[in-house]
mmCIF file of C-alpha atoms and ligand atoms in Angstrom:
data_model
loop_
_atom_site.group_PDB
_atom_site.id
_atom_site.type_symbol
_atom_site.label_atom_id
_atom_site.label_comp_id
_atom_site.label_asym_id
_atom_site.label_seq_id
_atom_site.Cartn_x
_atom_site.Cartn_y
_atom_site.Cartn_z
ATOM 1 C CA UNK A 296 -37.438 156.959 -65.325
ATOM 2 C CA UNK A 297 -39.170 154.951 -67.787
ATOM 3 C CA UNK A 298 -39.708 151.253 -66.954
ATOM 4 C CA UNK A 299 -40.537 148.132 -68.844
ATOM 5 C CA UNK A 300 -43.297 147.000 -70.359
ATOM 6 C CA UNK A 301 -43.411 143.996 -67.915
ATOM 7 C CA UNK A 302 -43.009 146.360 -65.054
ATOM 8 C CA UNK A 303 -45.903 148.499 -66.672
ATOM 9 C CA UNK A 304 -48.169 145.602 -66.692
ATOM 10 C CA UNK A 305 -47.681 144.887 -62.819
ATOM 11 C CA UNK A 306 -47.687 148.434 -61.810
ATOM 12 C CA UNK A 307 -51.202 148.671 -63.903
ATOM 13 C CA UNK A 308 -52.647 145.543 -61.946
ATOM 14 C CA UNK A 309 -51.271 146.443 -58.731
ATOM 15 C CA UNK A 310 -52.858 150.046 -58.990
ATOM 16 C CA UNK A 311 -56.427 148.909 -59.956
ATOM 17 C CA UNK A 312 -56.395 146.217 -57.270
ATOM 18 C CA UNK A 313 -55.264 149.026 -54.838
ATOM 19 C CA UNK A 314 -58.323 151.290 -55.867
ATOM 20 C CA UNK A 315 -60.372 148.310 -54.908
ATOM 21 C CA UNK A 316 -58.937 147.820 -51.623
ATOM 22 C CA UNK A 317 -59.195 151.919 -50.969
ATOM 23 C CA UNK A 318 -62.962 151.574 -51.562
ATOM 24 C CA UNK A 319 -62.980 148.485 -49.147
ATOM 25 C CA UNK A 320 -61.148 149.947 -46.468
ATOM 26 C CA UNK A 321 -63.808 152.881 -46.529
ATOM 27 C CA UNK A 322 -66.370 150.268 -45.580
ATOM 28 C CA UNK A 323 -64.208 147.657 -43.696
ATOM 29 C CA UNK A 324 -67.106 147.139 -41.281
ATOM 30 C CA UNK A 325 -69.316 145.831 -43.764
ATOM 31 C CA UNK A 326 -66.751 143.275 -45.132
ATOM 32 C CA UNK A 327 -67.263 139.718 -44.270
ATOM 33 C CA UNK A 328 -64.746 138.255 -42.403
ATOM 34 C CA UNK A 329 -63.562 134.651 -42.464
ATOM 35 C CA UNK A 330 -61.344 132.663 -40.652
ATOM 36 C CA UNK A 331 -58.794 130.316 -42.886
ATOM 37 C CA UNK A 332 -57.653 129.456 -39.368
ATOM 38 C CA UNK A 333 -56.920 130.900 -35.567
ATOM 39 C CA UNK A 334 -55.898 134.787 -36.541
ATOM 40 C CA UNK A 335 -55.784 133.877 -40.023
ATOM 41 C CA UNK A 336 -58.326 136.195 -41.572
ATOM 42 C CA UNK A 337 -59.606 136.822 -45.089
ATOM 43 C CA UNK A 338 -62.179 139.049 -46.445
ATOM 44 C CA UNK A 339 -63.766 139.613 -49.786
ATOM 45 C CA UNK A 340 -61.295 142.439 -50.174
ATOM 46 C CA UNK A 341 -58.374 139.938 -50.602
ATOM 47 C CA UNK A 342 -60.400 138.022 -52.861
ATOM 48 C CA UNK A 343 -61.698 140.796 -55.077
ATOM 49 C CA UNK A 344 -57.987 142.011 -55.340
ATOM 50 C CA UNK A 345 -56.696 138.774 -56.285
ATOM 51 C CA UNK A 346 -59.060 138.253 -59.051
ATOM 52 C CA UNK A 347 -58.508 141.601 -60.311
ATOM 53 C CA UNK A 348 -54.535 140.822 -60.389
ATOM 54 C CA UNK A 349 -55.539 137.522 -62.022
ATOM 55 C CA UNK A 350 -57.332 139.093 -64.643
ATOM 56 C CA UNK A 351 -55.103 142.044 -65.857
ATOM 57 C CA UNK A 352 -51.725 139.742 -65.450
ATOM 58 C CA UNK A 353 -53.518 136.572 -67.498
ATOM 59 C CA UNK A 354 -54.736 139.314 -70.307
ATOM 60 C CA UNK A 355 -51.251 140.928 -70.520
ATOM 61 C CA UNK A 356 -49.465 138.069 -70.389
ATOM 62 C CA UNK A 357 -51.258 134.972 -71.365
ATOM 63 C CA UNK A 358 -49.985 131.371 -70.464
ATOM 64 C CA UNK A 359 -47.872 132.419 -67.296
ATOM 65 C CA UNK A 360 -48.679 130.543 -64.429
ATOM 66 C CA UNK A 361 -50.054 132.408 -61.244
ATOM 67 C CA UNK A 362 -49.661 131.314 -57.616
ATOM 68 C CA UNK A 363 -51.868 133.534 -55.396
ATOM 69 C CA UNK A 364 -52.631 133.593 -51.631
ATOM 70 C CA UNK A 365 -56.580 133.277 -52.408
ATOM 71 C CA UNK A 366 -56.792 131.343 -55.420
ATOM 72 C CA UNK A 367 -54.183 128.944 -55.326
ATOM 73 C CA UNK A 368 -52.424 127.394 -58.079
ATOM 74 C CA UNK A 369 -53.222 128.077 -61.567
ATOM 75 C CA UNK A 370 -51.042 126.392 -64.480
ATOM 76 C CA UNK A 371 -50.196 128.191 -67.750
ATOM 77 C CA UNK A 372 -49.030 127.080 -70.746
ATOM 78 C CA UNK A 373 -45.788 128.642 -70.299
ATOM 79 C CA UNK A 374 -44.057 126.923 -67.904
ATOM 80 C CA UNK A 375 -40.852 129.056 -66.759
ATOM 81 C CA UNK A 376 -42.894 132.091 -65.872
ATOM 82 C CA UNK A 377 -45.143 132.353 -62.668
ATOM 83 C CA UNK A 378 -46.716 135.331 -61.024
ATOM 84 C CA UNK A 379 -46.429 135.161 -57.465
ATOM 85 C CA UNK A 380 -49.035 137.407 -55.607
ATOM 86 C CA UNK A 381 -50.200 138.592 -52.447
ATOM 87 C CA UNK A 382 -53.456 140.720 -53.071
ATOM 88 C CA UNK A 383 -53.351 142.063 -49.839
ATOM 89 C CA UNK A 384 -50.142 141.274 -47.323
ATOM 90 C CA UNK A 385 -51.291 142.912 -43.868
ATOM 91 C CA UNK A 386 -54.759 141.826 -43.711
ATOM 92 C CA UNK A 387 -54.996 142.217 -39.997
ATOM 93 C CA UNK A 388 -53.909 145.829 -40.322
ATOM 94 C CA UNK A 389 -56.274 146.354 -43.065
ATOM 95 C CA UNK A 390 -59.111 145.216 -40.930
ATOM 96 C CA UNK A 391 -58.159 147.404 -37.933
ATOM 97 C CA UNK A 392 -57.571 150.511 -40.155
ATOM 98 C CA UNK A 393 -53.785 150.276 -39.903
ATOM 99 C CA UNK A 394 -52.683 151.755 -43.115
ATOM 100 C CA UNK A 395 -49.704 149.310 -43.314
ATOM 101 C CA UNK A 396 -50.786 146.664 -45.847
ATOM 102 C CA UNK A 397 -49.775 146.282 -49.596
ATOM 103 C CA UNK A 398 -50.541 144.418 -52.649
ATOM 104 C CA UNK A 399 -47.480 142.349 -53.806
ATOM 105 C CA UNK A 400 -46.408 140.957 -57.317
ATOM 106 C CA UNK A 401 -43.436 139.107 -58.288
ATOM 107 C CA UNK A 402 -42.403 137.234 -61.033
ATOM 108 C CA UNK A 403 -40.282 134.109 -61.215
ATOM 109 C CA UNK A 404 -38.528 132.878 -64.363
ATOM 110 C CA UNK A 405 -36.809 129.504 -64.224
ATOM 111 C CA UNK A 406 -36.950 129.725 -60.534
ATOM 112 C CA UNK A 407 -35.336 132.973 -60.114
ATOM 113 C CA UNK A 408 -37.375 136.473 -59.234
ATOM 114 C CA UNK A 409 -36.819 138.798 -62.181
ATOM 115 C CA UNK A 410 -39.404 141.580 -61.288
ATOM 116 C CA UNK A 411 -41.468 142.659 -58.486
ATOM 117 C CA UNK A 412 -43.826 145.611 -57.636
ATOM 118 C CA UNK A 413 -45.252 146.289 -53.844
ATOM 119 C CA UNK A 414 -47.924 149.049 -53.774
ATOM 120 C CA UNK A 415 -49.365 150.589 -50.530
ATOM 121 C CA UNK A 416 -52.826 152.111 -51.774
ATOM 122 C CA UNK A 417 -53.329 153.752 -48.462
ATOM 123 C CA UNK A 418 -50.376 156.334 -49.075
ATOM 124 C CA UNK A 419 -49.740 155.692 -52.774
ATOM 125 C CA UNK A 420 -46.136 154.442 -52.130
ATOM 126 C CA UNK A 421 -45.295 152.385 -55.241
ATOM 127 C CA UNK A 422 -42.364 150.256 -55.037
ATOM 128 C CA UNK A 423 -40.760 148.541 -58.153
ATOM 129 C CA UNK A 424 -37.827 146.300 -58.814
ATOM 130 C CA UNK A 425 -36.289 144.788 -62.052
ATOM 131 C CA UNK A 426 -33.476 142.362 -62.186
ATOM 132 C CA UNK A 427 -30.261 144.369 -62.927
ATOM 133 C CA UNK A 428 -32.306 147.300 -63.157
ATOM 134 C CA UNK A 429 -32.519 148.694 -59.495
ATOM 135 C CA UNK A 430 -35.081 149.362 -56.919
ATOM 136 C CA UNK A 431 -37.296 152.387 -56.856
ATOM 137 C CA UNK A 432 -39.643 154.101 -54.616
ATOM 138 C CA UNK A 433 -42.292 156.394 -56.747
ATOM 139 C CA UNK A 434 -39.431 156.934 -59.161
ATOM 140 C CA UNK A 435 -36.951 157.726 -56.666
ATOM 141 C CA UNK A 436 -34.078 155.185 -56.784
ATOM 142 C CA UNK A 437 -33.618 153.272 -53.609
ATOM 143 C CA UNK A 438 -30.381 151.991 -51.471
ATOM 144 C CA UNK A 439 -30.220 149.939 -48.555
ATOM 145 C CA UNK A 440 -28.900 151.822 -45.225
ATOM 146 C CA UNK A 441 -25.300 152.099 -44.859
ATOM 147 C CA UNK A 442 -25.169 151.623 -41.066
ATOM 148 C CA UNK A 443 -22.329 149.443 -39.757
ATOM 149 C CA UNK A 444 -23.145 149.344 -36.087
ATOM 150 C CA UNK A 445 -25.803 147.043 -34.822
ATOM 151 C CA UNK A 446 -26.736 149.666 -31.813
ATOM 152 C CA UNK A 447 -27.559 152.427 -34.462
ATOM 153 C CA UNK A 448 -29.842 150.107 -36.377
ATOM 154 C CA UNK A 449 -33.679 149.832 -36.124
ATOM 155 C CA UNK A 450 -34.600 146.110 -37.265
ATOM 156 C CA UNK A 451 -38.074 144.770 -37.736
ATOM 157 C CA UNK A 452 -39.295 140.994 -37.283
ATOM 158 C CA UNK A 453 -42.348 139.217 -37.651
ATOM 159 C CA UNK A 454 -43.757 137.255 -34.837
ATOM 160 C CA UNK A 455 -46.044 133.625 -35.044
ATOM 161 C CA UNK A 456 -49.474 133.656 -35.105
ATOM 162 C CA UNK A 457 -51.764 131.926 -32.846
ATOM 163 C CA UNK A 458 -51.140 128.002 -33.323
ATOM 164 C CA UNK A 459 -48.402 128.556 -35.668
ATOM 165 C CA UNK A 460 -44.798 128.670 -35.390
ATOM 166 C CA UNK A 461 -42.425 128.099 -32.523
ATOM 167 C CA UNK A 462 -43.210 130.974 -29.860
ATOM 168 C CA UNK A 463 -40.369 129.976 -27.350
ATOM 169 C CA UNK A 464 -37.863 130.294 -30.260
ATOM 170 C CA UNK A 465 -39.218 134.032 -31.495
ATOM 171 C CA UNK A 466 -39.178 135.280 -27.720
ATOM 172 C CA UNK A 467 -35.609 134.044 -27.492
ATOM 173 C CA UNK A 468 -34.712 135.776 -30.899
ATOM 174 C CA UNK A 469 -36.546 139.218 -30.036
ATOM 175 C CA UNK A 470 -34.681 139.275 -26.542
ATOM 176 C CA UNK A 471 -31.235 138.584 -28.516
ATOM 177 C CA UNK A 472 -31.631 141.151 -30.858
ATOM 178 C CA UNK A 473 -33.473 143.835 -28.469
ATOM 179 C CA UNK A 474 -30.340 143.892 -26.537
ATOM 180 C CA UNK A 475 -28.501 144.552 -29.144
ATOM 181 C CA UNK A 476 -30.177 147.190 -31.673
ATOM 182 C CA UNK A 477 -31.694 150.895 -31.289
ATOM 183 C CA UNK A 478 -35.054 149.708 -31.851
ATOM 184 C CA UNK A 479 -37.020 146.557 -32.576
ATOM 185 C CA UNK A 480 -40.429 146.965 -34.726
ATOM 186 C CA UNK A 481 -43.109 144.423 -35.729
ATOM 187 C CA UNK A 482 -45.459 146.090 -38.538
ATOM 188 C CA UNK A 483 -47.150 143.106 -39.596
ATOM 189 C CA UNK A 484 -46.999 143.484 -43.716
ATOM 190 C CA UNK A 485 -43.818 141.399 -44.483
ATOM 191 C CA UNK A 486 -43.697 142.832 -48.220
ATOM 192 C CA UNK A 487 -43.554 146.274 -46.520
ATOM 193 C CA UNK A 488 -40.964 145.365 -44.044
ATOM 194 C CA UNK A 489 -38.949 144.304 -47.001
ATOM 195 C CA UNK A 490 -39.511 147.450 -49.024
ATOM 196 C CA UNK A 491 -38.585 149.433 -45.853
ATOM 197 C CA UNK A 492 -35.259 147.554 -46.138
ATOM 198 C CA UNK A 493 -34.912 148.469 -49.456
ATOM 199 C CA UNK A 494 -35.591 151.989 -48.897
ATOM 200 C CA UNK A 495 -33.099 152.198 -45.949
ATOM 201 C CA UNK A 496 -36.141 152.820 -43.395
ATOM 202 C CA UNK A 497 -35.290 149.833 -41.834
ATOM 203 C CA UNK A 498 -31.694 148.121 -41.513
ATOM 204 C CA UNK A 499 -32.689 144.674 -41.264
ATOM 205 C CA UNK A 500 -35.591 142.574 -41.015
ATOM 206 C CA UNK A 501 -36.306 138.817 -40.094
ATOM 207 C CA UNK A 502 -39.437 136.575 -40.041
ATOM 208 C CA UNK A 503 -40.049 132.717 -39.857
ATOM 209 C CA UNK A 504 -42.777 130.674 -41.755
ATOM 210 C CA UNK A 505 -43.510 133.076 -44.692
ATOM 211 C CA UNK A 506 -45.145 132.134 -47.737
ATOM 212 C CA UNK A 507 -43.724 132.744 -51.231
ATOM 213 C CA UNK A 508 -46.255 135.419 -51.790
ATOM 214 C CA UNK A 509 -45.332 137.205 -48.832
ATOM 215 C CA UNK A 510 -41.526 137.507 -49.992
ATOM 216 C CA UNK A 511 -41.209 137.160 -53.668
ATOM 217 C CA UNK A 512 -41.511 140.833 -54.515
ATOM 218 C CA UNK A 513 -39.850 142.040 -51.432
ATOM 219 C CA UNK A 514 -36.798 139.935 -52.355
ATOM 220 C CA UNK A 515 -35.716 141.512 -55.584
ATOM 221 C CA UNK A 516 -36.439 144.799 -53.964
ATOM 222 C CA UNK A 517 -33.894 144.242 -51.237
ATOM 223 C CA UNK A 518 -31.288 142.887 -53.810
ATOM 224 C CA UNK A 519 -31.974 145.393 -56.530
ATOM 225 C CA UNK A 520 -31.402 148.148 -53.762
ATOM 226 C CA UNK A 521 -27.937 146.629 -52.831
ATOM 227 C CA UNK A 522 -29.170 144.453 -49.730
ATOM 228 C CA UNK A 523 -28.448 140.688 -48.734
ATOM 229 C CA UNK A 524 -31.396 138.281 -48.585
ATOM 230 C CA UNK A 525 -31.322 134.489 -47.321
ATOM 231 C CA UNK A 526 -32.830 131.897 -44.989
ATOM 232 C CA UNK A 527 -31.260 131.616 -41.606
ATOM 233 C CA UNK A 528 -28.380 129.758 -42.834
ATOM 234 C CA UNK A 529 -27.116 132.524 -44.491
ATOM 235 C CA UNK A 530 -26.813 131.649 -47.771
ATOM 236 C CA UNK A 531 -29.578 129.479 -48.418
ATOM 237 C CA UNK A 532 -32.871 130.300 -50.291
ATOM 238 C CA UNK A 533 -35.836 131.933 -48.299
ATOM 239 C CA UNK A 534 -38.198 130.608 -50.875
ATOM 240 C CA UNK A 535 -37.331 127.166 -50.101
ATOM 241 C CA UNK A 536 -37.223 127.376 -46.430
ATOM 242 C CA UNK A 537 -39.905 129.901 -45.570
ATOM 243 C CA UNK A 538 -37.568 131.789 -43.246
ATOM 244 C CA UNK A 539 -35.619 135.234 -44.310
ATOM 245 C CA UNK A 540 -33.487 137.261 -43.254
ATOM 246 C CA UNK A 541 -32.267 140.519 -45.111
ATOM 247 C CA UNK A 542 -30.457 143.898 -44.535
ATOM 248 C CA UNK A 543 -27.438 145.525 -45.908
ATOM 249 C CA UNK A 544 -24.363 143.266 -46.010
ATOM 250 C CA UNK A 545 -23.272 143.744 -42.484
ATOM 251 C CA UNK A 546 -26.502 143.581 -40.711
ATOM 252 C CA UNK A 547 -27.520 140.701 -42.555
ATOM 253 C CA UNK A 548 -24.300 139.203 -41.532
ATOM 254 C CA UNK A 549 -24.797 140.176 -38.093
ATOM 255 C CA UNK A 550 -28.386 138.996 -37.778
ATOM 256 C CA UNK A 551 -27.437 135.665 -39.251
ATOM 257 C CA UNK A 552 -24.433 135.219 -36.511
ATOM 258 C CA UNK A 553 -27.355 136.116 -33.585
ATOM 259 C CA UNK A 554 -30.262 134.312 -35.219
ATOM 260 C CA UNK A 555 -28.817 131.150 -36.760
ATOM 261 C CA UNK A 556 -27.509 129.035 -33.423
ATOM 262 C CA UNK A 557 -30.791 130.194 -31.684
ATOM 263 C CA UNK A 558 -32.959 128.079 -34.088
ATOM 264 C CA UNK A 559 -30.768 124.756 -33.844
HETATM 265 P P1 2AM B 611 -51.098 138.600 -45.034
HETATM 266 O O1 2AM B 611 -51.951 139.528 -44.379
HETATM 267 O O2 2AM B 611 -51.369 138.324 -46.276
HETATM 268 O O3 2AM B 611 -52.164 137.044 -44.260
HETATM 269 C C1 2AM B 611 -46.638 139.131 -41.078
HETATM 270 O O4 2AM B 611 -46.091 138.693 -40.013
HETATM 271 C C2 2AM B 611 -47.076 138.172 -42.080
HETATM 272 O O5 2AM B 611 -47.615 137.118 -41.837
HETATM 273 C C3 2AM B 611 -47.863 138.878 -43.136
HETATM 274 O O6 2AM B 611 -47.269 138.987 -44.333
HETATM 275 C C4 2AM B 611 -49.082 138.312 -43.076
HETATM 276 O O7 2AM B 611 -49.820 138.051 -44.489
HETATM 277 C C5 2AM B 611 -48.794 136.766 -42.631
HETATM 278 N N1 2AM B 611 -50.153 136.234 -41.725
HETATM 279 C C6 2AM B 611 -50.880 137.162 -40.820
HETATM 280 N N2 2AM B 611 -51.625 136.282 -40.021
HETATM 281 C C7 2AM B 611 -51.555 135.075 -40.388
HETATM 282 C C8 2AM B 611 -51.880 133.739 -39.908
HETATM 283 N N3 2AM B 611 -52.556 133.739 -39.001
HETATM 284 N N4 2AM B 611 -51.115 132.870 -40.261
HETATM 285 C C9 2AM B 611 -49.997 133.126 -41.573
HETATM 286 N N5 2AM B 611 -49.632 134.044 -41.581
HETATM 287 C C10 2AM B 611 -50.489 135.354 -41.514
HETATM 288 CA CA1 CA B 612 -53.907 135.691 -45.359
HETATM 289 CA CA1 CA B 613 -49.010 138.072 -46.569
HETATM 290 CA CA1 CA B 614 -52.540 138.086 -47.710
#
């Protein structure tokens, strides 16, 4: 499969930052860990990876804007294109040596995500999606799972962290879903949860209080794999609300039916 020049730029940046993360993973006990807030860890690994990604992307596409979790917003001369980057999604997993973390790079044009790359350097899984051109895992075309019975589905969620979000609501949500599905999972890296939905490994996923860099690339992966992505209302934009539900059309609809009334 030949990808566009744009995707090649994103893949190259993700792979270089991935090598850096793998090096840091080998010496994770020597990494300085700081707290941005309660249970909100950041390390040199996050910052180094973001700098590399910014450098590579800015070199290849000078002028595009950049939003990264660690570096904040950098305006570009080109007001229509913006990179949305999480240099290390799943920092807590990373710090514990759990190989479920990723680099997530999305590209937004005029408010729409047009390309996404998610890369897990621990197992070398590379997810790619471009608008209208499908979604891929290591060159294999992806399609969301086709299950239409909730009690056969494996669903993932995210949980609010210490001092953030509504913990009572999340308990209610989990209890409702747990009672209706084959399995409920919590992996801890939002971008990979979406990549797993695109790959048909998970049937659906929901999480509240996400940031744009957690979901920019994941959204287009799920959509290009034939899935549906929205906020909690079922037809709203998760980039605007911060809340996200995704799955195949059926599973997405069922999750919305269960979760939407709980949030009121
Ligand atoms: P991060 O590792 O890039 O911070 C999983 O629920 C998602 O929440 C991940 O995408 C993770 O991204 C993010 N996350 C982890 N700890 C967090 C915290 N304390 N506050 C906000 N987001 C967090
Ligand atoms: Ca973080
Ligand atoms: Ca993240
Ligand atoms: Ca991060």
